[in-house]
Short mmCIF file of C-alpha atoms and ligand atoms in Angstrom, two decimals:
data_model
loop_
_atom_site.label_atom_id
_atom_site.label_comp_id
_atom_site.label_asym_id
_atom_site.label_seq_id
_atom_site.Cartn_x
_atom_site.Cartn_y
_atom_site.Cartn_z
CA UNK D 18 56.19 -1.06 -192.99
CA UNK D 19 59.04 0.91 -194.54
CA UNK D 20 57.88 -0.10 -198.02
CA UNK D 21 55.02 2.43 -197.80
CA UNK D 22 56.96 5.67 -197.71
CA UNK D 23 59.04 4.28 -200.60
CA UNK D 24 55.91 3.23 -202.55
CA UNK D 25 54.39 6.67 -202.03
CA UNK D 26 57.55 8.27 -203.33
CA UNK D 27 57.39 6.07 -206.41
CA UNK D 28 53.77 6.99 -207.01
CA UNK D 29 54.64 10.71 -206.79
CA UNK D 30 57.55 10.20 -209.16
CA UNK D 31 55.22 8.48 -211.68
CA UNK D 32 52.24 10.83 -211.60
CA UNK D 33 54.47 13.92 -211.76
CA UNK D 34 55.79 12.77 -215.10
CA UNK D 35 53.64 14.33 -217.83
CA UNK D 36 54.85 11.73 -220.41
CA UNK D 37 53.40 9.01 -218.28
CA UNK D 38 49.94 10.61 -218.23
CA UNK D 39 50.07 11.13 -222.00
CA UNK D 40 51.06 7.57 -222.74
CA UNK D 41 49.05 5.87 -220.00
CA UNK D 42 45.78 7.63 -220.63
CA UNK D 43 45.98 9.72 -223.78
CA UNK D 44 47.31 7.10 -226.17
CA UNK D 45 44.71 4.34 -225.46
CA UNK D 46 41.95 6.93 -225.54
CA UNK D 47 43.01 8.22 -228.97
CA UNK D 48 43.32 4.68 -230.37
CA UNK D 49 39.93 3.69 -229.02
CA UNK D 50 38.28 6.75 -230.54
CA UNK D 51 40.09 6.31 -233.86
CA UNK D 52 39.37 2.62 -234.30
CA UNK D 53 35.76 2.81 -233.31
CA UNK D 54 35.35 5.71 -235.77
CA UNK D 55 36.76 3.47 -238.46
CA UNK D 56 34.43 0.74 -237.32
CA UNK D 57 31.37 2.97 -237.56
CA UNK D 58 32.21 3.91 -241.14
CA UNK D 59 33.33 0.50 -242.36
CA UNK D 60 32.30 -2.20 -239.88
CA UNK D 61 35.02 -4.82 -239.18
CA UNK D 62 33.98 -7.46 -236.64
CA UNK D 63 37.40 -7.27 -234.97
CA UNK D 64 36.84 -3.60 -234.13
CA UNK D 65 33.45 -4.15 -232.58
CA UNK D 66 33.68 -2.34 -229.23
CA UNK D 67 33.30 -5.53 -227.12
CA UNK D 68 36.38 -6.94 -228.88
CA UNK D 69 38.30 -3.76 -229.29
CA UNK D 70 38.17 -2.38 -225.81
CA UNK D 71 39.82 -5.38 -224.07
CA UNK D 72 42.48 -5.31 -226.76
CA UNK D 73 43.22 -1.63 -226.22
CA UNK D 74 43.19 -2.19 -222.44
CA UNK D 75 45.98 -4.78 -222.77
CA UNK D 76 47.84 -2.59 -225.22
CA UNK D 77 47.65 0.31 -222.76
CA UNK D 78 48.95 -1.90 -219.96
CA UNK D 79 52.00 -2.77 -222.00
CA UNK D 80 53.17 0.79 -221.48
CA UNK D 81 53.32 0.11 -217.75
CA UNK D 82 56.47 -1.92 -218.43
CA UNK D 83 58.01 1.26 -219.86
CA UNK D 84 57.09 3.37 -216.80
CA UNK D 85 58.26 0.85 -214.20
CA UNK D 86 61.45 0.06 -216.12
CA UNK D 87 62.32 3.74 -216.56
CA UNK D 88 61.69 4.56 -212.93
CA UNK D 89 63.84 1.75 -211.66
CA UNK D 90 66.62 2.21 -214.20
CA UNK D 91 66.85 5.92 -213.45
CA UNK D 92 67.01 5.27 -209.74
CA UNK D 93 69.79 2.74 -210.33
CA UNK D 94 71.81 4.90 -212.68
CA UNK D 95 71.57 8.07 -210.63
CA UNK D 96 72.88 6.29 -207.58
CA UNK D 97 69.66 7.20 -205.71
CA UNK D 98 69.01 3.49 -205.41
CA UNK D 99 72.51 2.98 -204.08
CA UNK D 100 71.78 5.41 -201.31
CA UNK D 101 68.67 3.44 -200.49
CA UNK D 102 70.56 0.13 -200.61
CA UNK D 103 72.69 1.50 -197.75
CA UNK D 104 69.47 2.09 -195.74
CA UNK D 105 67.59 -0.50 -193.66
CA UNK D 106 65.03 -1.18 -196.47
CA UNK D 107 64.81 -4.89 -197.19
CA UNK D 108 64.58 -6.57 -200.62
CA UNK D 109 60.86 -7.08 -200.18
CA UNK D 110 60.43 -3.36 -199.32
CA UNK D 111 61.90 -2.45 -202.68
CA UNK D 112 59.89 -4.97 -204.64
CA UNK D 113 56.60 -3.90 -202.97
CA UNK D 114 57.60 -0.27 -203.18
CA UNK D 115 58.03 -0.49 -206.91
CA UNK D 116 55.06 -2.75 -207.66
CA UNK D 117 52.31 -1.33 -205.41
CA UNK D 118 52.09 2.18 -206.87
CA UNK D 119 51.93 0.84 -210.43
CA UNK D 120 48.90 -1.38 -209.72
CA UNK D 121 46.44 1.48 -209.14
CA UNK D 122 47.91 3.25 -212.18
CA UNK D 123 47.18 0.10 -214.25
CA UNK D 124 43.66 -0.29 -212.85
CA UNK D 125 42.78 3.39 -213.42
CA UNK D 126 44.04 3.05 -216.98
CA UNK D 127 41.74 0.06 -217.64
CA UNK D 128 38.82 1.84 -215.94
CA UNK D 129 39.30 4.85 -218.22
CA UNK D 130 39.45 2.54 -221.22
CA UNK D 131 36.19 0.77 -220.32
CA UNK D 132 34.33 3.89 -219.28
CA UNK D 133 35.12 5.47 -222.61
CA UNK D 134 33.99 2.26 -224.28
CA UNK D 135 30.60 2.56 -222.58
CA UNK D 136 30.12 5.82 -224.50
CA UNK D 137 31.15 4.04 -227.68
CA UNK D 138 28.53 1.33 -227.17
CA UNK D 139 29.98 -1.24 -224.77
CA UNK D 140 27.15 -2.65 -222.66
CA UNK D 141 27.33 -1.72 -219.03
CA UNK D 142 27.36 -5.04 -217.21
CA UNK D 143 29.07 -6.65 -214.24
CA UNK D 144 31.22 -8.50 -216.78
CA UNK D 145 33.28 -5.35 -217.17
CA UNK D 146 34.16 -5.51 -213.51
CA UNK D 147 35.23 -9.12 -214.06
CA UNK D 148 37.38 -8.00 -216.97
CA UNK D 149 39.09 -5.51 -214.70
CA UNK D 150 39.96 -8.35 -212.36
CA UNK D 151 41.06 -10.59 -215.22
CA UNK D 152 43.41 -7.81 -216.36
CA UNK D 153 45.31 -7.71 -212.99
CA UNK D 154 47.68 -10.59 -213.84
CA UNK D 155 48.45 -8.82 -217.09
CA UNK D 156 49.30 -5.67 -215.14
CA UNK D 157 51.55 -7.68 -212.89
CA UNK D 158 53.25 -9.22 -215.91
CA UNK D 159 54.06 -5.80 -217.39
CA UNK D 160 55.11 -4.34 -214.03
CA UNK D 161 57.41 -7.34 -213.52
CA UNK D 162 58.85 -6.92 -217.03
CA UNK D 163 59.65 -3.32 -216.15
CA UNK D 164 61.27 -4.41 -212.89
CA UNK D 165 63.42 -6.87 -214.78
CA UNK D 166 64.48 -4.33 -217.44
CA UNK D 167 65.13 -1.61 -214.87
CA UNK D 168 67.32 -3.95 -212.87
CA UNK D 169 69.38 -5.09 -215.84
CA UNK D 170 69.89 -2.16 -218.20
CA UNK D 171 70.08 1.64 -218.12
CA UNK D 172 67.18 3.95 -218.77
CA UNK D 173 68.05 4.54 -222.45
CA UNK D 174 68.09 0.80 -223.16
CA UNK D 175 64.77 0.42 -221.18
CA UNK D 176 63.16 2.74 -223.73
CA UNK D 177 64.35 0.56 -226.59
CA UNK D 178 63.52 -2.78 -225.06
CA UNK D 179 60.12 -1.58 -223.82
CA UNK D 180 59.19 -0.39 -227.30
CA UNK D 181 59.95 -3.87 -228.62
CA UNK D 182 57.73 -5.38 -225.91
CA UNK D 183 54.96 -2.84 -226.62
CA UNK D 184 55.16 -3.66 -230.35
CA UNK D 185 55.20 -7.41 -229.71
CA UNK D 186 52.21 -7.11 -227.41
CA UNK D 187 50.39 -5.14 -230.10
CA UNK D 188 51.20 -7.36 -233.13
CA UNK D 189 50.75 -10.65 -231.33
CA UNK D 190 47.64 -9.75 -229.42
CA UNK D 191 44.99 -10.31 -232.00
CA UNK D 192 43.62 -6.76 -231.44
CA UNK D 193 44.57 -5.33 -234.85
CA UNK D 194 44.13 -8.33 -237.13
CA UNK D 195 42.93 -11.86 -236.94
CA UNK D 196 45.91 -14.00 -236.00
CA UNK D 197 44.50 -17.03 -237.86
CA UNK D 198 44.83 -15.17 -241.14
CA UNK D 199 48.59 -14.72 -240.96
CA UNK D 200 49.63 -18.33 -240.78
CA UNK D 201 49.83 -21.25 -238.42
CA UNK D 202 53.38 -20.45 -237.27
CA UNK D 203 52.44 -16.93 -236.32
CA UNK D 204 49.34 -18.16 -234.56
CA UNK D 205 51.30 -20.77 -232.61
CA UNK D 206 53.81 -18.17 -231.45
CA UNK D 207 51.05 -15.79 -230.45
CA UNK D 208 49.30 -18.58 -228.50
CA UNK D 209 52.50 -19.40 -226.63
CA UNK D 210 53.13 -15.80 -225.65
CA UNK D 211 50.96 -14.07 -223.04
CA UNK D 212 49.66 -11.12 -225.05
CA UNK D 213 46.89 -12.78 -227.14
CA UNK D 214 45.99 -14.84 -224.07
CA UNK D 215 45.59 -11.65 -222.01
CA UNK D 216 43.28 -10.19 -224.63
CA UNK D 217 41.31 -13.39 -225.03
CA UNK D 218 40.80 -13.73 -221.31
CA UNK D 219 39.51 -10.16 -221.05
CA UNK D 220 37.28 -10.63 -224.11
CA UNK D 221 35.83 -13.81 -222.61
CA UNK D 222 35.08 -11.94 -219.42
CA UNK D 223 33.35 -9.12 -221.29
CA UNK D 224 31.25 -11.46 -223.36
CA UNK D 225 30.32 -13.56 -220.31
CA UNK D 226 31.99 -16.68 -221.68
CA UNK D 227 33.33 -17.57 -218.22
CA UNK D 228 34.64 -21.04 -219.18
CA UNK D 229 36.93 -19.51 -221.77
CA UNK D 230 38.64 -17.17 -219.30
CA UNK D 231 40.71 -19.63 -217.40
CA UNK D 232 42.73 -21.43 -220.06
CA UNK D 233 44.01 -18.08 -221.37
CA UNK D 234 44.32 -16.49 -217.98
CA UNK D 235 46.48 -19.36 -216.74
CA UNK D 236 49.04 -18.61 -219.43
CA UNK D 237 49.22 -15.00 -218.34
CA UNK D 238 49.45 -15.89 -214.68
CA UNK D 239 52.24 -18.32 -215.47
CA UNK D 240 54.23 -15.70 -217.32
CA UNK D 241 53.54 -13.07 -214.64
CA UNK D 242 54.78 -15.34 -211.84
CA UNK D 243 57.84 -16.41 -213.82
CA UNK D 244 58.84 -12.88 -214.76
CA UNK D 245 58.25 -11.63 -211.21
CA UNK D 246 60.28 -14.41 -209.64
CA UNK D 247 63.17 -13.93 -212.07
CA UNK D 248 63.18 -10.17 -211.57
CA UNK D 249 63.12 -10.50 -207.80
CA UNK D 250 66.04 -12.99 -207.82
CA UNK D 251 68.12 -10.67 -210.03
CA UNK D 252 67.16 -7.60 -208.04
CA UNK D 253 68.27 -9.20 -204.79
CA UNK D 254 71.58 -10.18 -206.38
CA UNK D 255 72.12 -6.62 -207.60
CA UNK D 256 71.34 -5.35 -204.15
CA UNK D 257 74.23 -7.33 -202.65
CA UNK D 258 76.63 -5.85 -205.18
CA UNK D 259 75.41 -2.47 -206.10
CA UNK D 260 77.26 -0.96 -209.03
CA UNK D 261 75.93 1.95 -211.00
CA UNK O 29 85.70 0.81 -178.14
CA UNK O 30 86.45 1.60 -181.73
CA UNK O 31 83.56 2.59 -183.94
CA UNK O 32 85.03 1.05 -187.09
CA UNK O 33 87.31 -1.98 -186.84
CA UNK O 34 88.58 -3.18 -190.20
CA UNK O 35 90.58 -6.42 -190.57
CA UNK O 36 92.00 -7.70 -193.81
CA UNK O 37 89.27 -6.06 -195.87
CA UNK O 38 89.94 -6.70 -199.54
CA UNK O 39 88.16 -6.08 -202.80
CA UNK O 40 89.02 -7.51 -206.17
CA UNK O 41 87.13 -6.82 -209.40
CA UNK O 42 88.10 -9.77 -211.53
CA UNK O 43 91.88 -9.40 -211.87
CA UNK O 44 92.10 -5.84 -210.57
CA UNK O 45 92.62 -5.37 -206.88
CA UNK O 46 90.76 -2.18 -205.88
CA UNK O 47 91.53 -2.48 -202.14
CA UNK O 48 94.44 -4.47 -200.79
CA UNK O 49 94.06 -6.19 -197.42
CA UNK O 50 93.25 -3.28 -195.13
CA UNK O 51 93.53 -3.03 -191.37
CA UNK O 52 92.29 0.09 -189.67
CA UNK O 53 90.60 1.14 -186.50
CA UNK O 54 88.63 4.35 -186.20
CA UNK O 55 87.54 5.58 -182.70
CA UNK O 56 84.08 6.61 -181.73
CA UNK O 57 83.47 10.21 -182.51
CA UNK O 58 86.66 10.41 -184.60
CA UNK O 59 86.84 12.25 -187.87
CA UNK O 60 88.90 10.23 -190.31
CA UNK O 61 89.77 11.37 -193.81
CA UNK O 62 90.81 9.05 -196.61
CA UNK O 63 92.90 10.75 -199.26
CA UNK O 64 94.26 9.36 -202.49
CA UNK O 65 94.47 10.01 -206.21
CA UNK O 66 91.66 9.01 -208.57
CA UNK O 67 91.13 5.26 -208.57
CA UNK O 68 93.03 4.71 -205.33
CA UNK O 69 90.11 2.76 -203.82
CA UNK O 70 88.48 5.30 -201.53
CA UNK O 71 84.91 4.86 -202.80
CA UNK O 72 85.31 1.05 -202.82
CA UNK O 73 86.17 1.16 -199.12
CA UNK O 74 83.06 3.22 -198.35
CA UNK O 75 80.92 0.88 -200.44
CA UNK O 76 82.16 -2.12 -198.53
CA UNK O 77 81.70 -0.47 -195.16
CA UNK O 78 78.19 0.65 -196.06
CA UNK O 79 77.23 -2.91 -197.19
CA UNK O 80 76.85 -1.96 -200.84
CA UNK O 81 79.51 -4.26 -202.14
CA UNK O 82 80.59 -7.51 -200.56
CA UNK O 83 84.28 -7.67 -199.71
CA UNK O 84 86.29 -10.34 -201.52
CA UNK O 85 87.78 -11.25 -198.17
CA UNK O 86 88.20 -9.84 -194.70
CA UNK O 87 85.58 -8.13 -192.50
CA UNK O 88 84.78 -4.95 -190.64
CA UNK O 89 82.68 -4.31 -187.58
CA UNK O 90 80.78 -1.07 -187.14
CA UNK O 91 80.01 -0.52 -183.46
CA UNK O 92 80.45 -4.26 -183.03
CA UNK O 93 78.26 -5.37 -185.94
CA UNK O 94 79.85 -7.20 -188.84
CA UNK O 95 79.26 -5.89 -192.36
CA UNK O 96 79.54 -9.47 -193.65
CA UNK O 97 77.32 -11.35 -191.24
CA UNK O 98 74.96 -8.65 -190.01
CA UNK O 99 74.47 -5.97 -192.65
CA UNK O 100 70.89 -5.29 -191.45
CA UNK O 101 72.12 -4.09 -188.08
CA UNK O 102 74.93 -2.10 -189.70
CA UNK O 103 72.49 -0.30 -191.99
CA UNK O 104 70.44 0.92 -189.06
CA UNK O 105 73.38 2.93 -187.64
CA UNK O 106 75.02 4.32 -190.69
CA UNK O 107 74.26 6.70 -193.53
CA UNK O 108 76.12 7.63 -196.69
CA UNK O 109 76.44 10.66 -198.90
CA UNK O 110 77.49 8.97 -202.17
CA UNK O 111 80.16 10.45 -204.43
CA UNK O 112 77.47 11.13 -207.00
CA UNK O 113 74.55 13.28 -205.96
CA UNK O 114 71.68 10.97 -205.14
CA UNK O 115 68.23 12.55 -204.84
CA UNK O 116 64.72 11.69 -206.03
CA UNK O 117 64.25 14.10 -208.96
CA UNK O 118 60.52 14.75 -208.87
CA UNK O 119 60.20 15.10 -205.11
CA UNK O 120 60.64 18.42 -203.46
CA UNK O 121 63.55 19.05 -201.12
CA UNK O 122 61.32 18.52 -198.07
CA UNK O 123 59.77 15.39 -199.53
CA UNK O 124 63.24 13.92 -200.22
CA UNK O 125 64.25 14.51 -196.61
CA UNK O 126 61.01 13.18 -195.12
CA UNK O 127 61.31 10.07 -197.33
CA UNK O 128 64.72 9.24 -195.97
CA UNK O 129 63.69 9.93 -192.37
CA UNK O 130 60.72 7.59 -192.77
CA UNK O 131 62.81 4.86 -194.41
CA UNK O 132 65.04 4.97 -191.33
CA UNK O 133 62.03 4.27 -189.15
CA UNK O 134 60.63 7.64 -188.15
CA UNK O 135 56.91 8.16 -188.11
CA UNK O 136 55.33 11.01 -190.12
CA UNK O 137 55.61 13.62 -187.32
CA UNK O 138 59.12 13.02 -186.34
CA UNK O 139 60.12 12.87 -190.01
CA UNK O 140 58.61 16.34 -190.40
CA UNK O 141 60.48 17.66 -187.37
CA UNK O 142 63.78 16.20 -188.42
CA UNK O 143 63.36 17.53 -191.95
CA UNK O 144 62.70 21.05 -190.54
CA UNK O 145 65.83 20.78 -188.38
CA UNK O 146 68.09 19.66 -191.30
CA UNK O 147 66.58 22.25 -193.65
CA UNK O 148 67.52 24.96 -191.07
CA UNK O 149 71.01 23.69 -190.41
CA UNK O 150 71.89 23.26 -194.11
CA UNK O 151 70.27 26.51 -195.24
CA UNK O 152 67.80 24.75 -197.54
CA UNK O 153 64.71 26.74 -196.50
CA UNK O 154 64.58 28.88 -199.65
CA UNK O 155 64.38 25.77 -201.85
CA UNK O 156 62.32 23.67 -199.54
CA UNK O 157 59.35 23.38 -201.87
CA UNK O 158 61.34 23.12 -205.12
CA UNK O 159 61.57 19.81 -206.97
CA UNK O 160 65.04 18.39 -206.65
CA UNK O 161 65.62 18.23 -210.41
CA UNK O 162 65.01 21.95 -210.76
CA UNK O 163 67.84 22.80 -208.33
CA UNK O 164 71.34 23.73 -209.45
CA UNK O 165 74.05 21.10 -209.09
CA UNK O 166 75.44 22.58 -205.87
CA UNK O 167 72.01 22.80 -204.27
CA UNK O 168 71.31 19.21 -205.21
CA UNK O 169 74.58 18.34 -203.58
CA UNK O 170 73.52 20.06 -200.35
CA UNK O 171 70.27 18.14 -200.42
CA UNK O 172 72.17 14.90 -200.98
CA UNK O 173 74.32 15.62 -197.93
CA UNK O 174 71.26 16.62 -195.91
CA UNK O 175 69.74 13.26 -196.75
CA UNK O 176 72.74 11.57 -195.18
CA UNK O 177 72.41 13.65 -191.99
CA UNK O 178 68.69 13.40 -191.41
CA UNK O 179 68.75 9.83 -190.05
CA UNK O 180 71.14 10.96 -187.31
CA UNK O 181 73.58 8.13 -188.04
CA UNK O 182 76.13 7.00 -185.48
CA UNK O 183 78.59 6.46 -188.30
CA UNK O 184 78.55 8.70 -191.33
CA UNK O 185 80.32 8.19 -194.66
CA UNK O 186 80.92 11.27 -196.78
CA UNK O 187 82.33 10.48 -200.23
CA UNK O 188 83.71 13.79 -201.58
CA UNK O 189 80.80 15.73 -200.04
CA UNK O 190 81.97 19.21 -200.98
CA UNK O 191 82.47 18.44 -204.66
CA UNK O 192 80.70 21.18 -206.62
CA UNK O 193 79.90 23.36 -203.62
CA UNK O 194 80.72 27.08 -203.66
CA UNK O 195 83.08 28.50 -201.06
CA UNK O 196 80.32 29.65 -198.75
CA UNK O 197 78.47 26.35 -198.83
CA UNK O 198 81.67 24.49 -198.22
CA UNK O 199 82.46 26.69 -195.16
CA UNK O 200 78.91 26.10 -193.88
CA UNK O 201 79.28 22.38 -194.24
CA UNK O 202 82.64 22.42 -192.44
CA UNK O 203 81.15 24.27 -189.49
CA UNK O 204 78.28 21.84 -189.43
CA UNK O 205 80.67 18.93 -189.38
CA UNK O 206 82.63 20.64 -186.60
CA UNK O 207 79.51 20.56 -184.51
CA UNK O 208 79.01 16.84 -185.11
CA UNK O 209 82.62 16.03 -184.22
CA UNK O 210 82.97 13.91 -181.15
CA UNK O 211 79.39 12.58 -181.37
CA UNK O 212 79.24 11.07 -184.84
CA UNK O 213 82.06 8.97 -186.25
CA UNK O 214 82.79 10.37 -189.68
CA UNK O 215 84.75 8.80 -192.53
CA UNK O 216 85.29 11.34 -195.33
CA UNK O 217 87.04 11.21 -198.66
CA UNK O 218 88.13 14.37 -200.40
CA UNK O 219 90.54 15.77 -202.99
CA UNK O 220 90.62 19.12 -201.10
CA UNK O 221 93.59 18.76 -198.80
CA UNK O 222 92.77 21.88 -196.85
CA UNK O 223 89.42 20.27 -196.03
CA UNK O 224 91.06 17.22 -194.62
CA UNK O 225 93.59 19.39 -192.81
CA UNK O 226 90.92 21.58 -191.23
CA UNK O 227 88.59 18.84 -190.05
CA UNK O 228 90.39 15.56 -189.52
CA UNK O 229 91.52 13.98 -186.32
CA UNK O 230 93.50 11.52 -188.45
CA UNK O 231 94.18 11.13 -192.18
CA UNK O 232 94.90 7.99 -194.23
CA UNK O 233 96.58 8.16 -197.58
CA UNK O 234 95.72 5.48 -200.12
CA UNK O 235 97.87 4.58 -203.06
CA UNK O 236 96.76 1.90 -205.52
CA UNK O 237 94.38 0.23 -203.12
CA UNK O 238 96.82 0.27 -200.20
CA UNK O 239 96.70 2.46 -197.13
CA UNK O 240 100.23 3.91 -197.30
CA UNK O 241 100.28 6.14 -194.28
CA UNK O 242 97.95 6.92 -191.36
CA UNK O 243 98.33 9.68 -188.79
CA UNK O 244 97.49 13.18 -187.79
CA UNK O 245 98.32 15.87 -190.32
CA UNK O 246 101.39 16.96 -188.33
CA UNK O 247 102.56 13.33 -187.99
CA UNK O 248 102.32 12.87 -191.75
CA UNK O 249 104.08 16.16 -192.38
CA UNK O 250 106.88 15.09 -190.06
CA UNK O 251 107.07 11.63 -191.63
CA UNK O 252 107.44 13.10 -195.11
CA UNK O 253 109.77 15.84 -193.95
CA UNK O 254 107.54 18.63 -195.31
CA UNK O 255 106.04 21.79 -193.86
CA UNK O 256 103.03 21.93 -196.15
CA UNK O 257 100.50 19.13 -196.05
CA UNK O 258 100.12 19.23 -199.76
CA UNK O 259 103.83 18.52 -200.26
CA UNK O 260 103.59 15.74 -197.70
CA UNK O 261 100.65 14.21 -199.58
CA UNK O 262 102.47 14.35 -202.88
CA UNK O 263 105.60 12.76 -201.56
CA UNK O 264 103.70 9.97 -199.78
CA UNK O 265 101.39 9.40 -202.82
CA UNK O 266 104.29 9.15 -205.25
CA UNK O 267 106.67 7.12 -203.13
CA UNK O 268 107.25 3.70 -204.58
CA UNK O 269 108.12 1.79 -201.44
CA UNK O 270 105.98 1.02 -198.41
CA UNK O 271 106.39 3.25 -195.37
CA UNK O 272 106.89 1.17 -192.28
N1 ATP Q 325 82.27 -2.00 -210.30
C1 ATP Q 325 83.54 -1.99 -210.62
N2 ATP Q 325 84.00 -2.90 -211.53
C2 ATP Q 325 85.33 -2.96 -211.84
N3 ATP Q 325 86.25 -2.13 -211.32
C3 ATP Q 325 85.85 -1.25 -210.44
C4 ATP Q 325 84.48 -1.12 -210.02
N4 ATP Q 325 84.40 -0.12 -209.11
C5 ATP Q 325 85.64 0.35 -208.94
N5 ATP Q 325 86.53 -0.31 -209.75
C6 ATP Q 325 87.97 -0.05 -209.82
O1 ATP Q 325 88.49 -0.08 -208.51
C7 ATP Q 325 89.52 0.97 -208.40
C8 ATP Q 325 89.17 1.87 -207.24
O2 ATP Q 325 88.04 2.66 -207.58
P1 ATP Q 325 87.39 3.69 -206.55
O3 ATP Q 325 86.12 4.19 -207.15
O4 ATP Q 325 87.27 3.10 -205.20
O5 ATP Q 325 88.46 4.85 -206.53
P2 ATP Q 325 88.41 6.27 -205.77
O6 ATP Q 325 89.58 6.30 -204.90
O7 ATP Q 325 87.09 6.49 -205.12
O8 ATP Q 325 88.62 7.26 -207.00
P3 ATP Q 325 88.07 8.76 -207.24
O9 ATP Q 325 88.88 9.70 -206.50
O10 ATP Q 325 88.18 8.93 -208.70
O11 ATP Q 325 86.62 8.80 -206.78
C9 ATP Q 325 89.57 1.64 -209.76
O12 ATP Q 325 90.64 1.09 -210.43
C10 ATP Q 325 88.28 1.31 -210.39
O13 ATP Q 325 88.41 1.22 -211.79
MG1 MG Q 326 85.61 7.81 -205.38
#
């Protein structure tokens, strides 16, 4: 499989970027510490660790779209990708090569988030493992979003669009405030988008409310599949007519 | 048998015709230079021949394989050094080379061996372990060329390879190319006329997307009635009519 040397290059390219370590691991860790400190001084039910940690996990994953988008856009704009397009790699080699290395990054990120949560009072149960699995479609969604952005726009624009997505996923996730309190319109939009659903599915997994996982998870899976399919179609088209 | 057989190859970008219907045959082992002012269409020809851009009409076969109907087979036997330096920034020089070798189907060991060979022949050993993005522009350029050579292509496209190289590096590259002559079919573009003069078996001069004149340097000199190749180039490139 020629996808593997390419995937291993992409992994190296990612983990050798200090910004990526700071954002992927440092940022969620700081938020988790900060919010649980607030919670211990002035308890808010929303910031109880069993609710907070799935929310922060999803928020952390939203940064994955930034990393994957940046990597791909830079490859495209530096004509490195053009050189590869002239090589015998196939479209599926590229897609796998870009997606595969980001999955372990996403999983490690969630693991760090939950392990830290154990120290902050999250009960150590098998449900946490379930939550890790439930978060995989969310990872795929954000990786696919990055693939789509990186295929369409340059690396500067990826930064801008990714920050919009990161903000959207924060505001509309129900991690920071109760969505019901803002208004029915806001709630309806949040329910239609994948972010709150991703958080709800992970929260349901953590709390052992297995029946509640699937309705939310299906939304996320639907979005993940749609974004992935669209980005693959566009990527293939770009491959046939590579312009930098 | 000719290595490159081009028939009616045309490229239009919307209204602008970048390459007018082109017919050309390049022999196996021949060194062919394409000259022309900025925007003449040289890079567009290389992009079409290396299956990076689909021709608007026409076709070309590379060692018998069509770029339109069988790009996969074409990509196995070619390699390109793009006009812009194309390297993976956070990989070392050696990692970049091994990556390309593996993408072209070599296993780990033979990728290592080939990388060592190319590092020796292009004088890259002193920067072997440096990350590509820390190299100077000229050294990145050498790496970019090395990445085109490592797959040992049967047909090699060099788009302004010596741009940004110092005099010594340029001489070294010339002598390296001299050694490949006869075995590898090479299509090169350059703005350095002495480079084309020193290396080429034949030269083609493009004007506004059209191949105005093809021949050996002395044939072109004779045709334009000039002693110096630079004068011959200028008179052919600025002529308004078509040379029969
Ligand atoms: N992707 C594109 N979209 C629109 N026009 C393009 C595109 N690529 C090239 N062109 C146009 O095609 C023409 C030929 O461009 P090309 O890059 O092949 O020239 P060139 O001979 O390589 O020039 P240079 O010596 O500057 O590298 C130019 O007029 C250019 O503007
Ligand atoms: Mg060019």
